[in-house]
Amino acid sequence: MENVFFKDIETVSKMLRNQEITPVELTKQLLERIQSVDSVLNAYITLMSEEALTQAAVLEKELKEGNIRGPLHGVPIAIKDIFETKGSVTTSGSKIFEKFVSHHDAEIVTLLKKAGAIIIGKTNLHEFAMGATTENPHYGPSRNPWNIMKIPGGSSGGSAVAVAAGMAFGAVGTDTGGSIRLPAALCGVVGLKPTYDLISTAGCTPLSKSLDHIGPMTRTVADSRTLLRVCADAEKLKQVDLSTRLGDLKGIKVAVCKEYFFEGMDEEIAMHIHQALAKLESLGAEIIEVDIVGISEAIEAQKMIFKAEAYAFHESMFLDKPHLYGEDVQFRLQAGKGVLASEYIQAKQYQQAFQQHIRFKMIEEHIDVFFSPTNVIPPFDIGSVGPEQSVNNIFRLGKTPLGNLLGLPILTIPCGFTSERLPIGFQIMGRVYEEGKVLAIGEVYEQSENWVAYLEKNEVFQVEKTI
């Protein structure tokens, strides 16, 4: 069973359909692995053992009867503990919600179950998804499996750790400023932030309504495509062509904006990022350099919208019980408290203008995707940054927040390691509802680097040496 934990969803699904393993056996073995490994990594807040085994038994019976719900039938999937699950606690990583039990499933949970997924557990996160490190003061920090002293990124850190360390075959996270893409890059997995509103946020604790996205975190690009097909809104999915496949990148135009996106990069990371860009070119892509007008104003607009909308949701709870929030989240909410209505409105107007500018530019200049690093520095030590400094961690770690302001689909893909064996990722951003093309481009790169084969070798994580 050891190697099964690091297989992709497609392979595991075939094994289940061919009865090489049953859903119940797979779930039991995975739960045993989680109970062993997660004592160190702390990827999960709630392990849903009983519910998962009950689901597995039902799915196993259906499988024997030839009734296959979908591509995830019998496959254990993790969800960030920010999605409501009927009859079980949804903490959102906070003490305020530590006893909150929903009477219904979030929309995305309903869709996962409908497709046959087994919800194995609810993963750790930065409190209320309001940070980039997953150093949770209430439930403990999640640890990067490549070096357990390092952060895994956030806020969907537990989801990235679960996938990277063979504790789930895929996971679902949220992304408001990079919270899927940063932890995916820092843990060496694939992360997809789809077009804004392609996946419903119903039943998900909000952070910033204008910027919140939900998306998959997986080992391969193909697995992200599978999860997206399952989780997306059925009507909106009609605008997305997920059948797109590319043999090479001839005819694909990749734009690079050096201002902001390539600034502040660690030297080792810069080397790998430029190698990845050169690989795309060798695969046939045309690389062009472009300028983007208004980046600094866009970043300020993103910050203003985030602060105002986060505070609006938390205001009554924060005024009533501020001491229940972690220190870093208190700093963030205090920052949002003073935002004027006029400042928020101006930021929203700028968001709309900036979106139109970038979308028109992509069409006018025939740009298929923008390319940039995901993380610009390696993950730093857990506990090395104080709560008053943590507000800027997402801007320090990577170049992800503008993607949320734009609402465009962005895929992050592993592209190497630092000399200390810490993962690096790059991201490609496509046009509205062009997830199919973005995934196809990512898949061509992924296969050229034979990343899947590398993961299947299961290079020994630091955590494996400690248990």
Short mmCIF file of C-alpha atoms in Angstrom, two decimals:
data_model
loop_
_atom_site.label_atom_id
_atom_site.label_comp_id
_atom_site.label_asym_id
_atom_site.label_seq_id
_atom_site.Cartn_x
_atom_site.Cartn_y
_atom_site.Cartn_z
CA MET A 1 0.00 0.00 0.00
CA GLU A 2 2.89 2.39 0.63
CA ASN A 3 3.27 3.56 -2.96
CA VAL A 4 -0.49 3.91 -3.49
CA PHE A 5 -0.58 6.95 -1.23
CA PHE A 6 1.46 8.90 -3.78
CA LYS A 7 -0.47 7.83 -6.87
CA ASP A 8 -2.55 10.30 -8.86
CA ILE A 9 -6.35 10.24 -8.82
CA GLU A 10 -6.64 8.69 -12.28
CA THR A 11 -4.45 5.72 -11.28
CA VAL A 12 -6.25 5.15 -7.97
CA SER A 13 -9.63 5.39 -9.67
CA LYS A 14 -8.61 2.67 -12.15
CA MET A 15 -7.37 0.48 -9.30
CA LEU A 16 -10.75 0.82 -7.57
CA ARG A 17 -12.74 0.07 -10.72
CA ASN A 18 -10.53 -2.96 -11.44
CA GLN A 19 -11.06 -4.15 -7.86
CA GLU A 20 -7.33 -4.17 -7.16
CA ILE A 21 -8.32 -2.47 -3.91
CA THR A 22 -11.70 -1.64 -2.37
CA PRO A 23 -12.85 1.77 -1.14
CA VAL A 24 -13.01 0.46 2.44
CA GLU A 25 -9.49 -1.00 2.31
CA LEU A 26 -8.10 2.17 0.77
CA THR A 27 -9.81 4.37 3.35
CA LYS A 28 -8.64 2.26 6.30
CA GLN A 29 -5.05 2.25 5.07
CA LEU A 30 -5.09 6.00 4.43
CA LEU A 31 -6.53 6.70 7.89
CA GLU A 32 -3.71 4.65 9.41
CA ARG A 33 -1.14 6.65 7.48
CA ILE A 34 -2.70 9.94 8.53
CA GLN A 35 -2.76 8.91 12.19
CA SER A 36 0.94 8.11 11.95
CA VAL A 37 2.32 10.93 9.82
CA ASP A 38 -0.01 13.72 10.90
CA SER A 39 1.18 13.60 14.50
CA VAL A 40 4.17 15.51 13.10
CA LEU A 41 2.72 17.46 10.17
CA ASN A 42 -0.62 18.58 11.68
CA ALA A 43 -2.36 18.85 8.32
CA TYR A 44 -5.80 17.99 9.71
CA ILE A 45 -7.97 19.68 12.31
CA THR A 46 -10.71 17.05 12.08
CA LEU A 47 -10.19 13.51 10.82
CA MET A 48 -13.61 12.22 9.71
CA SER A 49 -12.84 8.53 10.25
CA GLU A 50 -16.33 7.26 11.01
CA GLU A 51 -18.03 9.24 8.28
CA ALA A 52 -15.34 8.29 5.75
CA LEU A 53 -15.65 4.58 6.46
CA THR A 54 -19.43 4.80 6.22
CA GLN A 55 -19.12 6.56 2.87
CA ALA A 56 -16.57 3.98 1.71
CA ALA A 57 -18.88 1.07 2.56
CA VAL A 58 -21.75 2.60 0.56
CA LEU A 59 -19.48 3.34 -2.40
CA GLU A 60 -18.00 -0.15 -2.29
CA LYS A 61 -21.46 -1.69 -2.51
CA GLU A 62 -22.34 0.58 -5.44
CA LEU A 63 -19.10 -0.31 -7.19
CA LYS A 64 -19.83 -4.03 -6.94
CA GLU A 65 -23.25 -3.38 -8.44
CA GLY A 66 -21.67 -1.49 -11.35
CA ASN A 67 -23.03 1.85 -10.19
CA ILE A 68 -20.18 4.36 -10.58
CA ARG A 69 -21.05 7.91 -9.53
CA GLY A 70 -18.14 9.62 -11.26
CA PRO A 71 -14.38 9.96 -11.58
CA LEU A 72 -13.87 10.22 -7.82
CA HIS A 73 -15.84 7.11 -6.88
CA GLY A 74 -14.15 5.72 -3.76
CA VAL A 75 -11.26 8.23 -3.81
CA PRO A 76 -10.46 9.93 -0.45
CA ILE A 77 -10.32 13.72 -0.75
CA ALA A 78 -9.50 16.33 1.93
CA ILE A 79 -11.32 19.62 2.35
CA LYS A 80 -10.17 22.79 4.05
CA ASP A 81 -11.88 23.26 7.41
CA ILE A 82 -13.69 26.30 6.13
CA PHE A 83 -16.38 24.36 4.22
CA GLU A 84 -19.51 23.38 6.10
CA THR A 85 -20.19 19.67 6.53
CA LYS A 86 -23.55 18.47 7.77
CA GLY A 87 -23.42 17.17 11.33
CA SER A 88 -19.72 17.89 11.96
CA VAL A 89 -17.73 20.83 13.24
CA THR A 90 -16.45 23.52 10.86
CA THR A 91 -13.94 25.59 12.83
CA SER A 92 -12.58 27.87 10.07
CA GLY A 93 -9.38 27.55 12.07
CA SER A 94 -10.80 29.66 14.90
CA LYS A 95 -11.82 29.25 18.52
CA ILE A 96 -14.92 31.32 17.82
CA PHE A 97 -16.32 28.55 15.58
CA GLU A 98 -14.83 25.58 17.49
CA LYS A 99 -18.33 24.23 18.28
CA PHE A 100 -20.11 25.32 15.09
CA VAL A 101 -21.98 22.36 13.56
CA SER A 102 -23.78 22.99 10.28
CA HIS A 103 -27.11 21.47 9.28
CA HIS A 104 -26.05 21.16 5.65
CA ASP A 105 -23.06 20.58 3.40
CA ALA A 106 -21.34 23.36 1.51
CA GLU A 107 -22.14 23.28 -2.21
CA ILE A 108 -18.68 21.98 -3.07
CA VAL A 109 -18.97 19.15 -0.52
CA THR A 110 -22.30 18.13 -2.05
CA LEU A 111 -20.71 18.01 -5.51
CA LEU A 112 -17.71 15.99 -4.29
CA LYS A 113 -19.96 13.41 -2.66
CA LYS A 114 -22.17 13.27 -5.73
CA ALA A 115 -19.07 12.37 -7.78
CA GLY A 116 -18.21 9.57 -5.34
CA ALA A 117 -15.47 11.26 -3.30
CA ILE A 118 -14.84 10.13 0.26
CA ILE A 119 -14.36 13.14 2.54
CA ILE A 120 -11.44 11.89 4.64
CA GLY A 121 -11.03 14.96 6.84
CA LYS A 122 -10.95 18.71 7.25
CA THR A 123 -7.57 20.35 6.95
CA ASN A 124 -5.76 22.95 9.01
CA LEU A 125 -5.60 26.55 7.84
CA HIS A 126 -4.45 29.99 8.83
CA GLU A 127 -7.14 31.28 11.19
CA PHE A 128 -10.19 32.35 9.15
CA ALA A 129 -7.96 31.97 6.03
CA MET A 130 -6.43 35.31 7.01
CA GLY A 131 -2.74 34.64 6.49
CA ALA A 132 -0.05 32.99 4.39
CA THR A 133 1.72 30.61 6.79
CA THR A 134 -0.84 28.26 8.46
CA GLU A 135 0.73 28.99 11.83
CA ASN A 136 -2.55 28.51 13.64
CA PRO A 137 -2.48 29.70 17.26
CA HIS A 138 -5.46 27.54 18.24
CA TYR A 139 -4.84 24.23 16.45
CA GLY A 140 -1.08 24.40 16.00
CA PRO A 141 1.00 25.04 12.89
CA SER A 142 0.97 22.77 9.86
CA ARG A 143 4.50 21.74 8.87
CA ASN A 144 6.09 21.52 5.46
CA PRO A 145 6.81 17.82 4.73
CA TRP A 146 10.04 18.72 2.93
CA ASN A 147 11.36 20.36 6.10
CA ILE A 148 9.19 20.20 9.21
CA MET A 149 10.75 23.37 10.64
CA LYS A 150 9.40 25.39 7.69
CA ILE A 151 5.97 26.84 6.98
CA PRO A 152 3.87 25.12 4.29
CA GLY A 153 2.38 28.41 3.15
CA GLY A 154 -1.22 29.40 3.62
CA SER A 155 -3.93 29.83 4.17
CA SER A 156 -4.69 26.40 2.68
CA GLY A 157 -1.51 24.96 4.18
CA GLY A 158 -3.06 21.82 5.61
CA SER A 159 -4.58 20.91 2.24
CA ALA A 160 -1.21 21.25 0.48
CA VAL A 161 0.55 19.20 3.17
CA ALA A 162 -2.08 16.45 3.01
CA VAL A 163 -1.63 16.04 -0.75
CA ALA A 164 2.16 16.36 -0.74
CA ALA A 165 2.66 13.88 2.11
CA GLY A 166 0.33 11.16 0.81
CA MET A 167 -2.50 11.85 3.27
CA ALA A 168 -5.12 12.59 0.58
CA PHE A 169 -5.32 12.01 -3.17
CA GLY A 170 -6.50 15.55 -3.72
CA ALA A 171 -7.78 18.46 -1.68
CA VAL A 172 -9.89 21.58 -1.97
CA GLY A 173 -8.76 24.97 -0.69
CA THR A 174 -9.66 28.63 -0.92
CA ASP A 175 -7.67 31.45 -2.47
CA THR A 176 -8.24 35.13 -1.65
CA GLY A 177 -4.72 36.41 -2.24
CA GLY A 178 -2.83 33.25 -3.14
CA SER A 179 -3.99 30.81 -0.47
CA ILE A 180 -4.16 27.84 -2.86
CA ARG A 181 -1.18 28.75 -5.02
CA LEU A 182 1.39 29.67 -2.37
CA PRO A 183 1.08 26.51 -0.25
CA ALA A 184 0.91 24.39 -3.40
CA ALA A 185 4.19 25.91 -4.59
CA LEU A 186 5.89 25.65 -1.18
CA CYS A 187 4.85 22.00 -0.77
CA GLY A 188 5.56 20.90 -4.36
CA VAL A 189 2.03 20.22 -5.65
CA VAL A 190 -0.29 21.64 -8.31
CA GLY A 191 -2.82 24.32 -7.35
CA LEU A 192 -5.58 25.91 -9.44
CA LYS A 193 -7.41 29.16 -8.74
CA PRO A 194 -10.26 29.08 -11.26
CA THR A 195 -12.09 32.03 -12.78
CA TYR A 196 -13.98 33.98 -10.15
CA ASP A 197 -17.43 32.42 -9.52
CA LEU A 198 -16.74 29.22 -11.51
CA ILE A 199 -16.98 27.29 -8.23
CA SER A 200 -19.73 28.28 -5.81
CA THR A 201 -18.67 29.64 -2.41
CA ALA A 202 -22.01 28.71 -0.79
CA GLY A 203 -21.32 27.13 2.60
CA CYS A 204 -17.78 28.49 2.77
CA THR A 205 -16.86 30.96 5.52
CA PRO A 206 -16.12 34.17 3.61
CA LEU A 207 -12.94 36.19 3.87
CA SER A 208 -13.39 38.79 1.12
CA LYS A 209 -16.43 38.25 -1.11
CA SER A 210 -14.93 40.11 -4.06
CA LEU A 211 -11.69 38.12 -3.99
CA ASP A 212 -12.62 34.65 -2.66
CA HIS A 213 -12.02 31.69 -4.98
CA ILE A 214 -12.28 27.93 -4.40
CA GLY A 215 -10.08 25.44 -6.23
CA PRO A 216 -8.30 22.07 -6.30
CA MET A 217 -4.87 21.10 -4.98
CA THR A 218 -3.48 17.92 -6.52
CA ARG A 219 -0.35 16.01 -7.51
CA THR A 220 -0.87 16.44 -11.24
CA VAL A 221 -2.45 18.88 -13.65
CA ALA A 222 -4.76 16.14 -14.92
CA ASP A 223 -6.06 15.63 -11.38
CA SER A 224 -6.83 19.36 -11.11
CA ARG A 225 -8.84 19.07 -14.31
CA THR A 226 -10.77 16.13 -12.84
CA LEU A 227 -11.58 17.96 -9.61
CA LEU A 228 -12.53 21.16 -11.44
CA ARG A 229 -14.95 19.28 -13.67
CA VAL A 230 -16.62 17.87 -10.55
CA CYS A 231 -16.66 21.03 -8.43
CA ALA A 232 -17.55 23.76 -10.94
CA ASP A 233 -21.00 25.24 -11.32
CA ALA A 234 -22.70 23.21 -14.06
CA GLU A 235 -24.03 26.21 -16.00
CA LYS A 236 -20.80 28.21 -15.87
CA LEU A 237 -18.78 25.10 -16.77
CA LYS A 238 -20.48 25.16 -20.17
CA GLN A 239 -18.26 28.15 -20.99
CA VAL A 240 -15.09 26.15 -20.21
CA ASP A 241 -13.54 23.69 -22.66
CA LEU A 242 -11.82 21.13 -20.44
CA SER A 243 -11.25 18.83 -23.42
CA THR A 244 -8.40 21.05 -24.65
CA ARG A 245 -5.14 19.13 -25.06
CA LEU A 246 -1.84 20.25 -26.59
CA GLY A 247 0.99 18.16 -28.00
CA ASP A 248 3.39 21.11 -27.77
CA LEU A 249 3.20 24.87 -27.23
CA LYS A 250 3.57 26.05 -30.83
CA GLY A 251 1.27 29.00 -31.39
CA ILE A 252 1.01 29.75 -27.66
CA LYS A 253 2.00 33.28 -26.65
CA VAL A 254 3.34 33.64 -23.10
CA ALA A 255 3.64 37.16 -21.66
CA VAL A 256 6.11 38.16 -18.97
CA CYS A 257 5.88 41.37 -16.95
CA LYS A 258 9.15 41.92 -15.07
CA GLU A 259 7.82 44.85 -13.02
CA TYR A 260 6.53 43.59 -9.64
CA PHE A 261 6.16 39.94 -10.65
CA PHE A 262 9.89 39.24 -10.98
CA GLU A 263 11.07 41.59 -8.24
CA GLY A 264 12.57 40.40 -4.94
CA MET A 265 13.33 36.85 -6.10
CA ASP A 266 15.78 34.66 -4.24
CA GLU A 267 18.72 33.85 -6.57
CA GLU A 268 18.13 30.09 -6.57
CA ILE A 269 14.45 30.53 -7.23
CA ALA A 270 15.17 33.00 -10.03
CA MET A 271 17.41 30.42 -11.70
CA HIS A 272 14.66 27.77 -11.68
CA ILE A 273 12.00 30.25 -12.80
CA HIS A 274 14.08 31.32 -15.80
CA GLN A 275 14.80 27.66 -16.60
CA ALA A 276 11.06 26.94 -16.57
CA LEU A 277 10.42 29.88 -18.89
CA ALA A 278 13.16 28.65 -21.22
CA LYS A 279 11.58 25.20 -21.19
CA LEU A 280 8.23 26.67 -22.26
CA GLU A 281 10.03 28.40 -25.12
CA SER A 282 11.79 25.17 -26.12
CA LEU A 283 8.37 23.49 -26.23
CA GLY A 284 7.28 26.01 -28.86
CA ALA A 285 5.84 28.92 -26.89
CA GLU A 286 6.51 32.49 -28.00
CA ILE A 287 7.76 34.51 -25.02
CA ILE A 288 7.11 38.26 -25.04
CA GLU A 289 7.85 40.95 -22.47
CA VAL A 290 5.06 43.39 -21.70
CA ASP A 291 4.40 46.36 -19.44
CA ILE A 292 1.30 46.64 -17.29
CA VAL A 293 0.04 50.09 -16.40
CA GLY A 294 -1.26 50.63 -12.86
CA ILE A 295 0.20 47.67 -10.95
CA SER A 296 0.98 49.60 -7.76
CA GLU A 297 -2.52 51.12 -7.72
CA ALA A 298 -4.01 47.67 -8.29
CA ILE A 299 -2.10 46.22 -5.34
CA GLU A 300 -3.38 49.01 -3.10
CA ALA A 301 -6.94 48.42 -4.35
CA GLN A 302 -6.60 44.72 -3.58
CA LYS A 303 -5.43 45.48 -0.04
CA MET A 304 -8.25 47.98 0.53
CA ILE A 305 -10.97 45.60 -0.68
CA PHE A 306 -9.56 42.74 1.37
CA LYS A 307 -9.35 44.79 4.59
CA ALA A 308 -12.82 46.29 4.27
CA GLU A 309 -14.65 43.09 3.35
CA ALA A 310 -12.86 40.95 5.95
CA TYR A 311 -13.69 43.44 8.69
CA ALA A 312 -17.32 43.70 7.54
CA PHE A 313 -17.81 39.95 8.08
CA HIS A 314 -16.02 39.84 11.44
CA GLU A 315 -17.11 43.17 12.92
CA SER A 316 -19.70 41.99 15.44
CA MET A 317 -17.65 38.99 16.58
CA PHE A 318 -14.46 41.01 16.76
CA LEU A 319 -16.03 43.80 18.80
CA ASP A 320 -17.64 41.26 21.13
CA LYS A 321 -14.73 38.83 21.62
CA PRO A 322 -11.49 40.24 20.21
CA HIS A 323 -9.38 38.14 22.61
CA LEU A 324 -10.52 34.93 20.89
CA TYR A 325 -8.71 35.91 17.69
CA GLY A 326 -5.02 35.18 17.16
CA GLU A 327 -2.70 38.19 17.39
CA ASP A 328 -1.92 38.38 13.69
CA VAL A 329 -5.62 38.26 12.75
CA GLN A 330 -6.31 40.99 15.30
CA PHE A 331 -3.76 43.19 13.50
CA ARG A 332 -5.46 42.52 10.17
CA LEU A 333 -8.94 43.27 11.45
CA GLN A 334 -7.81 46.46 13.15
CA ALA A 335 -6.42 47.58 9.79
CA GLY A 336 -9.82 47.01 8.19
CA LYS A 337 -11.68 48.88 10.91
CA GLY A 338 -10.56 52.27 9.65
CA VAL A 339 -11.32 51.85 5.94
CA LEU A 340 -13.67 54.58 4.73
CA ALA A 341 -16.65 53.81 2.51
CA SER A 342 -15.25 56.16 -0.12
CA GLU A 343 -11.91 54.31 -0.09
CA TYR A 344 -13.67 50.98 -0.55
CA ILE A 345 -15.82 52.26 -3.41
CA GLN A 346 -12.80 53.76 -5.17
CA ALA A 347 -10.93 50.45 -4.77
CA LYS A 348 -13.85 48.54 -6.28
CA GLN A 349 -13.99 50.95 -9.19
CA TYR A 350 -10.28 50.51 -9.77
CA GLN A 351 -10.69 46.74 -9.65
CA GLN A 352 -13.22 46.91 -12.46
CA ALA A 353 -11.04 49.21 -14.55
CA PHE A 354 -7.92 47.10 -14.01
CA GLN A 355 -9.79 43.92 -14.94
CA GLN A 356 -10.98 45.49 -18.18
CA HIS A 357 -7.47 46.76 -18.95
CA ILE A 358 -5.80 43.36 -18.53
CA ARG A 359 -8.52 41.39 -20.27
CA PHE A 360 -8.48 43.78 -23.25
CA LYS A 361 -4.66 43.65 -23.35
CA MET A 362 -4.69 39.84 -23.51
CA ILE A 363 -7.14 39.89 -26.41
CA GLU A 364 -5.53 42.81 -28.28
CA GLU A 365 -1.98 41.38 -28.02
CA HIS A 366 -3.12 37.76 -28.51
CA ILE A 367 -1.69 36.71 -25.12
CA ASP A 368 -2.67 33.21 -24.09
CA VAL A 369 -1.16 33.30 -20.59
CA PHE A 370 0.93 35.47 -18.32
CA PHE A 371 3.90 33.74 -16.66
CA SER A 372 5.39 34.59 -13.25
CA PRO A 373 6.95 32.95 -10.19
CA THR A 374 4.51 31.75 -7.56
CA ASN A 375 6.85 31.95 -4.57
CA VAL A 376 9.79 34.35 -4.78
CA ILE A 377 11.50 33.20 -1.58
CA PRO A 378 11.75 29.74 0.03
CA PRO A 379 9.50 28.91 2.99
CA PHE A 380 10.86 30.40 6.21
CA ASP A 381 11.03 28.90 9.70
CA ILE A 382 7.85 28.43 11.70
CA GLY A 383 7.68 31.08 14.42
CA SER A 384 10.30 33.33 12.83
CA VAL A 385 7.93 36.20 11.97
CA GLY A 386 6.02 38.14 14.62
CA PRO A 387 2.24 38.68 14.40
CA GLU A 388 2.60 42.41 13.66
CA GLN A 389 4.79 41.57 10.63
CA SER A 390 2.70 38.70 9.33
CA VAL A 391 0.21 41.02 7.61
CA ASN A 392 2.67 41.41 4.73
CA ASN A 393 3.68 37.74 4.48
CA ILE A 394 1.63 37.03 1.38
CA PHE A 395 3.34 39.90 -0.47
CA ARG A 396 6.72 38.82 0.89
CA LEU A 397 6.35 35.16 -0.11
CA GLY A 398 4.94 35.41 -3.60
CA LYS A 399 3.32 37.28 -6.47
CA THR A 400 -0.21 35.99 -6.13
CA PRO A 401 -2.67 38.65 -4.85
CA LEU A 402 -3.27 40.48 -8.15
CA GLY A 403 -4.71 37.28 -9.61
CA ASN A 404 -7.61 37.55 -7.18
CA LEU A 405 -8.25 41.16 -8.04
CA LEU A 406 -8.40 40.14 -11.72
CA GLY A 407 -10.53 37.04 -11.15
CA LEU A 408 -8.70 35.14 -13.91
CA PRO A 409 -7.78 31.41 -13.87
CA ILE A 410 -4.26 30.73 -12.56
CA LEU A 411 -2.40 27.44 -12.30
CA THR A 412 0.73 26.93 -10.20
CA ILE A 413 3.06 24.09 -11.15
CA PRO A 414 6.17 22.69 -9.41
CA CYS A 415 9.37 23.55 -11.26
CA GLY A 416 12.23 22.45 -9.02
CA PHE A 417 13.90 22.65 -5.64
CA THR A 418 16.32 24.90 -3.83
CA SER A 419 19.65 23.42 -2.70
CA GLU A 420 17.93 22.71 0.64
CA ARG A 421 15.30 20.63 -1.20
CA LEU A 422 12.48 23.13 -0.75
CA PRO A 423 9.95 23.27 -3.62
CA ILE A 424 9.55 26.10 -6.12
CA GLY A 425 6.58 26.85 -8.37
CA PHE A 426 5.61 29.10 -11.26
CA GLN A 427 2.14 30.26 -12.23
CA ILE A 428 0.38 30.88 -15.52
CA MET A 429 -2.69 33.10 -15.78
CA GLY A 430 -5.17 32.76 -18.62
CA ARG A 431 -8.27 34.51 -19.89
CA VAL A 432 -11.74 34.29 -18.33
CA TYR A 433 -13.09 30.72 -18.41
CA GLU A 434 -10.03 29.47 -20.32
CA GLU A 435 -9.11 26.93 -17.65
CA GLY A 436 -8.92 24.30 -20.38
CA LYS A 437 -6.08 26.08 -22.18
CA VAL A 438 -4.27 26.95 -18.93
CA LEU A 439 -4.39 23.32 -17.80
CA ALA A 440 -3.29 22.08 -21.23
CA ILE A 441 -0.25 24.38 -21.22
CA GLY A 442 0.60 23.30 -17.69
CA GLU A 443 0.30 19.65 -18.63
CA VAL A 444 2.73 20.00 -21.55
CA TYR A 445 5.31 21.53 -19.20
CA GLU A 446 4.65 18.99 -16.45
CA GLN A 447 5.14 16.04 -18.78
CA SER A 448 8.29 17.54 -20.27
CA GLU A 449 9.87 17.62 -16.83
CA ASN A 450 8.56 14.16 -15.94
CA TRP A 451 7.38 15.58 -12.63
CA VAL A 452 4.81 12.82 -12.12
CA ALA A 453 7.50 10.16 -12.31
CA TYR A 454 9.58 12.13 -9.83
CA LEU A 455 6.74 12.26 -7.32
CA GLU A 456 6.09 8.56 -7.69
CA LYS A 457 9.67 7.87 -6.60
CA ASN A 458 8.52 9.33 -3.27
CA GLU A 459 11.73 11.05 -2.31
CA VAL A 460 11.99 10.70 1.45
CA PHE A 461 10.48 13.65 3.27
CA GLN A 462 12.01 14.84 6.50
CA VAL A 463 8.83 13.77 8.28
CA GLU A 464 9.32 10.15 7.23
CA LYS A 465 12.55 10.11 9.20
CA THR A 466 10.86 11.22 12.41
CA ILE A 467 8.14 8.57 12.77
#
